[in-house]
Amino acid sequence: MPLIVVTTSPRVAPGLLSHQAWQALRSGPVLTGSADHPPLPYLSHAGVEAEVVEPDPAALARRAAAETVVWLAEHDGEDFMRAVGHAALSLDEPPVIEVVPGSYDLPGARVLDLVAVMDRLRTECPWDRKQTHESLVPYLLEEAYEVLETIEQGDYPALREELGDLLLQVVFHARVAGDFDIDDVAAGIVEKLVRRHPHVFGSVRAESADEVNANWEAIKAAERAAKGTESVLDGVPMGQPALSLAAQLVRRAERAGAPESLSAAVGQGVARELFDLVRRAAEAGLDAEAELRSAARAYRDRVRAWESSG
Protein backbone atom coordinates (compact mmCIF):
# COMPACT_ATOMS: atom_id res chain seq x y z
CA MET A 1 0.00 0.00 0.00
CA PRO A 2 1.22 3.51 -0.63
CA LEU A 3 1.94 6.34 1.73
CA ILE A 4 1.08 9.52 -0.17
CA VAL A 5 2.85 12.58 1.19
CA VAL A 6 1.25 15.88 0.15
CA THR A 7 3.60 18.84 0.51
CA THR A 8 2.62 22.50 0.49
CA SER A 9 4.48 25.79 0.36
CA PRO A 10 4.00 28.29 3.21
CA ARG A 11 4.51 31.05 0.62
CA VAL A 12 1.41 30.15 -1.37
CA ALA A 13 -2.18 30.77 -0.24
CA PRO A 14 -3.12 27.56 1.65
CA GLY A 15 -6.29 26.91 -0.33
CA LEU A 16 -4.47 26.83 -3.66
CA LEU A 17 -3.61 23.17 -4.13
CA SER A 18 -2.78 21.32 -7.32
CA HIS A 19 -5.28 19.01 -9.01
CA GLN A 20 -3.00 16.04 -8.22
CA ALA A 21 -2.99 17.04 -4.55
CA TRP A 22 -6.80 17.17 -4.35
CA GLN A 23 -6.97 13.73 -6.00
CA ALA A 24 -4.47 12.37 -3.49
CA LEU A 25 -6.31 13.89 -0.53
CA ARG A 26 -9.44 11.97 -1.57
CA SER A 27 -7.66 8.64 -2.04
CA GLY A 28 -7.52 7.58 1.62
CA PRO A 29 -7.58 8.78 5.22
CA VAL A 30 -5.72 12.06 5.62
CA LEU A 31 -3.40 12.47 8.60
CA THR A 32 -1.35 15.42 9.75
CA GLY A 33 0.74 16.24 12.76
CA SER A 34 -0.44 19.81 13.33
CA ALA A 35 -3.88 21.12 14.19
CA ASP A 36 -2.74 24.53 12.93
CA HIS A 37 -1.76 23.36 9.45
CA PRO A 38 -2.97 26.24 7.18
CA PRO A 39 -4.79 24.09 4.53
CA LEU A 40 -6.99 22.26 7.08
CA PRO A 41 -9.96 24.70 6.96
CA TYR A 42 -9.93 24.56 3.15
CA LEU A 43 -9.87 20.76 3.18
CA SER A 44 -12.80 20.70 5.60
CA HIS A 45 -14.74 23.13 3.42
CA ALA A 46 -14.16 20.80 0.46
CA GLY A 47 -15.43 17.80 2.41
CA VAL A 48 -12.00 16.31 3.18
CA GLU A 49 -11.61 15.70 6.90
CA ALA A 50 -8.07 15.33 8.23
CA GLU A 51 -7.18 13.58 11.46
CA VAL A 52 -4.59 15.28 13.64
CA VAL A 53 -2.31 12.66 15.17
CA GLU A 54 0.85 12.59 17.22
CA PRO A 55 3.74 12.43 14.70
CA ASP A 56 5.00 8.86 15.04
CA PRO A 57 7.18 7.67 12.11
CA ALA A 58 6.94 3.97 12.97
CA ALA A 59 3.17 4.03 13.46
CA LEU A 60 2.65 5.90 10.20
CA ALA A 61 4.83 3.44 8.29
CA ARG A 62 2.97 0.44 9.73
CA ARG A 63 -0.43 1.91 8.91
CA ALA A 64 0.65 2.73 5.35
CA ALA A 65 1.78 -0.88 4.93
CA ALA A 66 -1.81 -1.99 5.57
CA GLU A 67 -3.82 0.70 3.74
CA THR A 68 -3.45 3.78 1.56
CA VAL A 69 -2.65 6.70 3.85
CA VAL A 70 -2.26 10.38 2.96
CA TRP A 71 0.09 12.43 5.11
CA LEU A 72 -0.30 16.21 4.92
CA ALA A 73 3.28 17.23 5.58
CA GLU A 74 4.40 20.40 7.29
CA HIS A 75 6.82 22.63 5.39
CA ASP A 76 9.57 22.01 7.97
CA GLY A 77 8.93 18.29 8.35
CA GLU A 78 11.94 16.91 6.47
CA ASP A 79 13.41 15.21 9.56
CA PHE A 80 10.09 13.54 10.30
CA MET A 81 9.71 12.22 6.76
CA ARG A 82 13.30 10.95 6.83
CA ALA A 83 12.42 9.02 9.98
CA VAL A 84 9.29 7.65 8.29
CA GLY A 85 11.45 6.41 5.42
CA HIS A 86 13.81 4.59 7.78
CA ALA A 87 10.86 3.08 9.65
CA ALA A 88 9.30 1.88 6.39
CA LEU A 89 12.52 0.19 5.29
CA SER A 90 12.62 -1.78 8.53
CA LEU A 91 9.30 -3.47 7.72
CA ASP A 92 9.09 -6.84 5.94
CA GLU A 93 6.78 -5.30 3.33
CA PRO A 94 7.49 -1.57 3.31
CA PRO A 95 4.90 0.76 1.80
CA VAL A 96 5.61 2.71 -1.35
CA ILE A 97 6.13 6.37 -0.46
CA GLU A 98 4.87 8.84 -3.06
CA VAL A 99 5.36 12.58 -2.76
CA VAL A 100 2.72 14.83 -4.36
CA PRO A 101 3.50 18.57 -4.41
CA GLY A 102 0.36 20.40 -3.37
CA SER A 103 1.71 23.85 -4.22
CA TYR A 104 4.84 25.26 -5.76
CA ASP A 105 6.78 28.40 -4.97
CA LEU A 106 6.41 31.07 -7.62
CA PRO A 107 9.49 33.06 -8.75
CA GLY A 108 10.27 35.58 -6.05
CA ALA A 109 8.46 33.62 -3.35
CA ARG A 110 11.52 33.57 -1.08
CA VAL A 111 11.31 37.35 -0.88
CA LEU A 112 8.28 36.70 1.33
CA ASP A 113 10.60 34.92 3.75
CA LEU A 114 12.87 37.97 3.82
CA VAL A 115 9.91 40.23 4.53
CA ALA A 116 8.80 37.94 7.37
CA VAL A 117 12.31 37.82 8.86
CA MET A 118 12.58 41.61 8.63
CA ASP A 119 9.23 42.02 10.37
CA ARG A 120 10.44 39.85 13.23
CA LEU A 121 13.81 41.60 13.50
CA ARG A 122 12.12 44.99 13.54
CA THR A 123 9.89 43.80 16.39
CA GLU A 124 12.25 41.70 18.49
CA CYS A 125 15.82 42.93 17.89
CA PRO A 126 16.80 46.09 19.84
CA TRP A 127 19.32 47.18 17.19
CA ASP A 128 16.98 46.70 14.23
CA ARG A 129 14.13 48.30 16.13
CA LYS A 130 15.93 51.63 16.67
CA GLN A 131 17.17 52.12 13.09
CA THR A 132 15.94 54.99 10.91
CA HIS A 133 16.25 55.84 7.23
CA GLU A 134 19.10 58.20 8.14
CA SER A 135 21.01 55.69 10.29
CA LEU A 136 20.79 53.05 7.55
CA VAL A 137 22.28 55.28 4.82
CA PRO A 138 25.93 54.21 5.41
CA TYR A 139 24.97 50.54 5.12
CA LEU A 140 23.03 51.15 1.92
CA LEU A 141 26.04 52.85 0.33
CA GLU A 142 28.45 50.22 1.62
CA GLU A 143 26.39 47.32 0.27
CA ALA A 144 25.96 49.05 -3.11
CA TYR A 145 29.71 49.51 -3.42
CA GLU A 146 30.33 45.89 -2.42
CA VAL A 147 28.00 44.80 -5.23
CA LEU A 148 29.96 47.02 -7.60
CA GLU A 149 33.26 45.53 -6.46
CA THR A 150 32.18 41.93 -7.02
CA ILE A 151 31.01 42.83 -10.55
CA GLU A 152 34.29 44.59 -11.33
CA GLN A 153 36.22 41.57 -10.05
CA GLY A 154 34.00 39.15 -11.96
CA ASP A 155 33.32 37.32 -8.70
CA TYR A 156 29.82 36.17 -9.58
CA PRO A 157 29.46 33.57 -6.79
CA ALA A 158 30.06 36.43 -4.32
CA LEU A 159 27.66 38.64 -6.27
CA ARG A 160 24.75 36.49 -5.15
CA GLU A 161 25.52 37.16 -1.49
CA GLU A 162 26.18 40.86 -2.01
CA LEU A 163 22.91 41.33 -3.89
CA GLY A 164 21.17 39.71 -0.94
CA ASP A 165 22.79 42.23 1.42
CA LEU A 166 21.65 45.06 -0.85
CA LEU A 167 18.14 43.64 -1.08
CA LEU A 168 18.01 43.57 2.70
CA GLN A 169 18.58 47.32 2.73
CA VAL A 170 15.58 47.85 0.43
CA VAL A 171 13.36 45.65 2.59
CA PHE A 172 14.70 47.31 5.76
CA HIS A 173 13.90 50.83 4.53
CA ALA A 174 10.44 49.70 3.42
CA ARG A 175 9.83 48.22 6.88
CA VAL A 176 11.04 51.37 8.65
CA ALA A 177 8.71 53.57 6.61
CA GLY A 178 5.36 54.25 8.18
CA ASP A 179 3.42 55.49 5.16
CA PHE A 180 4.34 52.73 2.69
CA ASP A 181 5.57 49.13 2.75
CA ILE A 182 7.45 46.70 0.52
CA ASP A 183 4.33 46.00 -1.55
CA ASP A 184 4.01 49.70 -2.30
CA VAL A 185 7.67 49.81 -3.32
CA ALA A 186 7.25 46.83 -5.64
CA ALA A 187 3.98 48.18 -7.06
CA GLY A 188 5.62 51.50 -7.84
CA ILE A 189 8.53 50.04 -9.79
CA VAL A 190 6.24 47.59 -11.64
CA GLU A 191 4.00 50.47 -12.71
CA LYS A 192 7.01 52.50 -13.83
CA LEU A 193 8.57 49.65 -15.82
CA VAL A 194 5.29 48.86 -17.59
CA ARG A 195 4.72 52.54 -18.37
CA ARG A 196 8.24 53.03 -19.72
CA HIS A 197 8.18 49.88 -21.88
CA PRO A 198 5.18 50.40 -24.17
CA HIS A 199 7.01 48.37 -26.84
CA VAL A 200 6.72 45.35 -24.51
CA PHE A 201 3.45 45.95 -22.66
CA GLY A 202 1.66 48.16 -25.19
CA SER A 203 1.26 48.72 -28.91
CA VAL A 204 4.37 50.86 -29.52
CA ARG A 205 6.97 49.31 -31.84
CA ALA A 206 10.69 49.55 -31.14
CA GLU A 207 13.08 47.50 -33.23
CA SER A 208 16.38 48.71 -31.78
CA ALA A 209 17.96 49.80 -28.52
CA ASP A 210 18.18 53.37 -29.87
CA GLU A 211 14.42 53.43 -30.44
CA VAL A 212 13.86 52.12 -26.93
CA ASN A 213 16.08 54.88 -25.52
CA ALA A 214 14.23 57.52 -27.54
CA ASN A 215 10.87 56.27 -26.24
CA TRP A 216 12.26 56.16 -22.71
CA GLU A 217 13.40 59.78 -22.82
CA ALA A 218 10.09 60.94 -24.30
CA ILE A 219 8.15 59.14 -21.57
CA LYS A 220 10.38 60.58 -18.85
CA ALA A 221 9.90 64.07 -20.29
CA ALA A 222 6.14 63.59 -20.13
CA GLU A 223 6.44 62.37 -16.53
CA ARG A 224 8.44 65.46 -15.57
CA ALA A 225 5.82 67.69 -17.17
CA ALA A 226 3.05 65.90 -15.30
CA LYS A 227 4.91 66.49 -12.03
CA GLY A 228 5.34 70.18 -12.83
CA THR A 229 9.12 69.88 -13.20
CA GLU A 230 10.57 71.38 -16.33
CA SER A 231 14.33 70.89 -16.15
CA VAL A 232 15.84 67.79 -17.72
CA LEU A 233 18.25 67.79 -14.78
CA ASP A 234 15.51 67.33 -12.19
CA GLY A 235 15.97 64.05 -10.38
CA VAL A 236 19.74 63.82 -10.85
CA PRO A 237 21.07 62.74 -7.41
CA MET A 238 23.61 65.39 -6.45
CA GLY A 239 25.07 63.22 -3.70
CA GLN A 240 26.64 60.69 -6.06
CA PRO A 241 30.42 60.60 -6.71
CA ALA A 242 31.55 63.75 -8.52
CA LEU A 243 32.75 62.08 -11.73
CA SER A 244 29.47 60.19 -12.12
CA LEU A 245 27.53 63.33 -11.27
CA ALA A 246 29.30 65.42 -13.90
CA ALA A 247 28.86 62.70 -16.54
CA GLN A 248 25.14 62.33 -15.82
CA LEU A 249 24.53 66.08 -15.93
CA VAL A 250 26.33 66.41 -19.27
CA ARG A 251 24.57 63.36 -20.71
CA ARG A 252 21.12 64.59 -19.73
CA ALA A 253 21.76 68.13 -20.93
CA GLU A 254 23.07 66.97 -24.31
CA ARG A 255 20.06 64.68 -24.80
CA ALA A 256 17.84 67.71 -24.22
CA GLY A 257 19.74 69.61 -26.93
CA ALA A 258 21.79 71.90 -24.67
CA PRO A 259 24.63 73.59 -26.62
CA GLU A 260 28.09 72.12 -26.07
CA SER A 261 29.38 75.57 -25.14
CA LEU A 262 27.57 75.34 -21.79
CA SER A 263 29.96 72.63 -20.63
CA ALA A 264 33.08 74.50 -21.75
CA ALA A 265 35.23 76.38 -19.26
CA VAL A 266 33.22 75.23 -16.24
CA GLY A 267 34.90 75.86 -12.89
CA GLN A 268 38.47 76.88 -12.21
CA GLY A 269 41.83 75.11 -12.15
CA VAL A 270 41.70 71.40 -11.40
CA ALA A 271 37.89 71.41 -11.35
CA ARG A 272 37.81 72.67 -14.94
CA GLU A 273 40.36 70.06 -16.01
CA LEU A 274 38.40 67.26 -14.36
CA PHE A 275 35.13 68.39 -15.95
CA ASP A 276 36.79 68.51 -19.36
CA LEU A 277 38.13 64.99 -18.80
CA VAL A 278 34.61 63.78 -18.02
CA ARG A 279 33.37 65.31 -21.28
CA ARG A 280 36.23 63.72 -23.24
CA ALA A 281 35.51 60.32 -21.69
CA ALA A 282 31.82 60.62 -22.61
CA GLU A 283 32.69 61.58 -26.18
CA ALA A 284 34.88 58.46 -26.37
CA GLY A 285 32.06 56.31 -25.03
CA LEU A 286 33.81 55.74 -21.71
CA ASP A 287 32.60 55.99 -18.11
CA ALA A 288 34.96 58.39 -16.32
CA GLU A 289 34.10 56.93 -12.92
CA ALA A 290 34.82 53.39 -14.07
CA GLU A 291 38.03 54.42 -15.80
CA LEU A 292 39.37 56.13 -12.68
CA ARG A 293 38.34 53.19 -10.50
CA SER A 294 40.23 50.87 -12.84
CA ALA A 295 43.32 53.05 -12.58
CA ALA A 296 42.95 53.15 -8.79
CA ARG A 297 42.80 49.34 -8.62
CA ALA A 298 45.93 49.11 -10.79
CA TYR A 299 47.70 51.53 -8.44
CA ARG A 300 46.58 49.49 -5.44
CA ASP A 301 48.02 46.33 -6.99
CA ARG A 302 51.33 48.09 -7.68
CA VAL A 303 51.59 49.34 -4.11
CA ARG A 304 50.87 45.87 -2.75
CA ALA A 305 53.48 44.35 -5.05
CA TRP A 306 55.99 46.97 -3.88
CA GLU A 307 55.18 46.20 -0.24
CA SER A 308 55.64 42.44 -0.73
CA SER A 309 58.93 42.91 -2.60
CA GLY A 310 60.37 44.92 0.29
XYZ file of C-alpha atoms in Angstrom, residues 28-236:
209
model
C -7.519 7.584 1.617
C -7.579 8.775 5.224
C -5.722 12.060 5.620
C -3.404 12.469 8.601
C -1.353 15.418 9.752
C 0.744 16.240 12.763
C -0.438 19.808 13.332
C -3.880 21.118 14.192
C -2.738 24.531 12.928
C -1.758 23.361 9.453
C -2.975 26.241 7.177
C -4.785 24.085 4.531
C -6.994 22.261 7.081
C -9.955 24.699 6.961
C -9.927 24.561 3.152
C -9.869 20.759 3.181
C -12.800 20.701 5.596
C -14.737 23.130 3.417
C -14.159 20.802 0.458
C -15.429 17.801 2.414
C -11.997 16.313 3.176
C -11.608 15.704 6.901
C -8.073 15.326 8.226
C -7.181 13.576 11.458
C -4.590 15.283 13.639
C -2.308 12.664 15.169
C 0.853 12.587 17.219
C 3.738 12.432 14.701
C 4.998 8.862 15.035
C 7.179 7.672 12.115
C 6.940 3.969 12.972
C 3.167 4.033 13.456
C 2.648 5.904 10.202
C 4.835 3.445 8.294
C 2.967 0.440 9.731
C -0.433 1.913 8.911
C 0.647 2.733 5.354
C 1.778 -0.882 4.931
C -1.811 -1.993 5.575
C -3.816 0.702 3.736
C -3.454 3.778 1.564
C -2.649 6.702 3.852
C -2.264 10.379 2.963
C 0.089 12.425 5.112
C -0.295 16.206 4.923
C 3.280 17.229 5.584
C 4.398 20.403 7.294
C 6.820 22.627 5.387
C 9.570 22.008 7.972
C 8.930 18.290 8.352
C 11.942 16.910 6.468
C 13.413 15.214 9.563
C 10.094 13.538 10.298
C 9.715 12.220 6.756
C 13.296 10.954 6.832
C 12.422 9.016 9.985
C 9.291 7.648 8.287
C 11.450 6.413 5.417
C 13.812 4.594 7.782
C 10.856 3.075 9.652
C 9.300 1.878 6.386
C 12.515 0.190 5.289
C 12.615 -1.777 8.530
C 9.296 -3.468 7.718
C 9.088 -6.837 5.935
C 6.783 -5.300 3.331
C 7.491 -1.572 3.308
C 4.897 0.757 1.800
C 5.612 2.706 -1.354
C 6.128 6.374 -0.456
C 4.868 8.838 -3.060
C 5.355 12.584 -2.762
C 2.720 14.828 -4.357
C 3.499 18.565 -4.410
C 0.360 20.401 -3.373
C 1.710 23.847 -4.216
C 4.844 25.258 -5.758
C 6.777 28.400 -4.970
C 6.411 31.073 -7.622
C 9.489 33.056 -8.753
C 10.274 35.577 -6.053
C 8.458 33.615 -3.355
C 11.517 33.567 -1.085
C 11.306 37.350 -0.879
C 8.278 36.702 1.325
C 10.601 34.924 3.750
C 12.870 37.967 3.818
C 9.909 40.230 4.532
C 8.804 37.939 7.375
C 12.313 37.822 8.855
C 12.583 41.608 8.626
C 9.234 42.017 10.368
C 10.440 39.852 13.233
C 13.807 41.600 13.499
C 12.118 44.992 13.541
C 9.891 43.803 16.387
C 12.251 41.699 18.494
C 15.818 42.930 17.892
C 16.797 46.091 19.843
C 19.319 47.181 17.189
C 16.975 46.702 14.228
C 14.125 48.304 16.132
C 15.929 51.627 16.665
C 17.166 52.117 13.091
C 15.944 54.994 10.913
C 16.254 55.836 7.228
C 19.098 58.201 8.141
C 21.010 55.694 10.289
C 20.793 53.053 7.548
C 22.284 55.277 4.823
C 25.928 54.206 5.412
C 24.973 50.537 5.119
C 23.031 51.146 1.918
C 26.038 52.847 0.328
C 28.452 50.219 1.619
C 26.388 47.321 0.268
C 25.956 49.045 -3.106
C 29.714 49.512 -3.424
C 30.332 45.890 -2.416
C 28.003 44.795 -5.228
C 29.964 47.021 -7.603
C 33.262 45.534 -6.460
C 32.178 41.930 -7.023
C 31.012 42.832 -10.545
C 34.292 44.589 -11.326
C 36.218 41.573 -10.046
C 34.000 39.153 -11.962
C 33.316 37.318 -8.702
C 29.815 36.173 -9.584
C 29.458 33.575 -6.792
C 30.057 36.430 -4.316
C 27.660 38.639 -6.272
C 24.749 36.489 -5.148
C 25.518 37.165 -1.493
C 26.183 40.859 -2.012
C 22.912 41.326 -3.895
C 21.171 39.709 -0.944
C 22.786 42.228 1.416
C 21.650 45.056 -0.852
C 18.136 43.638 -1.085
C 18.013 43.570 2.701
C 18.583 47.322 2.729
C 15.583 47.850 0.426
C 13.355 45.650 2.588
C 14.703 47.308 5.759
C 13.896 50.834 4.528
C 10.437 49.704 3.418
C 9.830 48.222 6.881
C 11.044 51.375 8.653
C 8.706 53.569 6.615
C 5.356 54.247 8.178
C 3.419 55.490 5.159
C 4.343 52.729 2.694
C 5.567 49.126 2.747
C 7.452 46.699 0.518
C 4.333 45.997 -1.553
C 4.008 49.705 -2.303
C 7.672 49.812 -3.317
C 7.250 46.832 -5.644
C 3.979 48.176 -7.061
C 5.620 51.501 -7.837
C 8.526 50.041 -9.792
C 6.242 47.594 -11.644
C 4.001 50.465 -12.707
C 7.006 52.499 -13.833
C 8.566 49.648 -15.821
C 5.294 48.863 -17.595
C 4.717 52.543 -18.366
C 8.239 53.029 -19.721
C 8.179 49.883 -21.879
C 5.180 50.400 -24.172
C 7.007 48.373 -26.840
C 6.715 45.346 -24.506
C 3.450 45.953 -22.655
C 1.664 48.160 -25.186
C 1.260 48.723 -28.908
C 4.371 50.856 -29.525
C 6.968 49.314 -31.839
C 10.695 49.552 -31.145
C 13.080 47.501 -33.234
C 16.381 48.710 -31.782
C 17.963 49.796 -28.522
C 18.177 53.366 -29.865
C 14.421 53.434 -30.445
C 13.864 52.118 -26.932
C 16.082 54.884 -25.524
C 14.231 57.523 -27.536
C 10.869 56.267 -26.238
C 12.259 56.156 -22.711
C 13.398 59.784 -22.822
C 10.093 60.942 -24.303
C 8.149 59.139 -21.568
C 10.383 60.580 -18.845
C 9.898 64.072 -20.285
C 6.136 63.588 -20.127
C 6.439 62.374 -16.531
C 8.441 65.462 -15.568
C 5.823 67.691 -17.175
C 3.050 65.904 -15.297
C 4.910 66.491 -12.028
C 5.343 70.178 -12.833
C 9.122 69.882 -13.204
C 10.569 71.379 -16.327
C 14.335 70.885 -16.148
C 15.842 67.793 -17.720
C 18.251 67.794 -14.776
C 15.510 67.335 -12.187
C 15.975 64.054 -10.385
C 19.743 63.818 -10.852
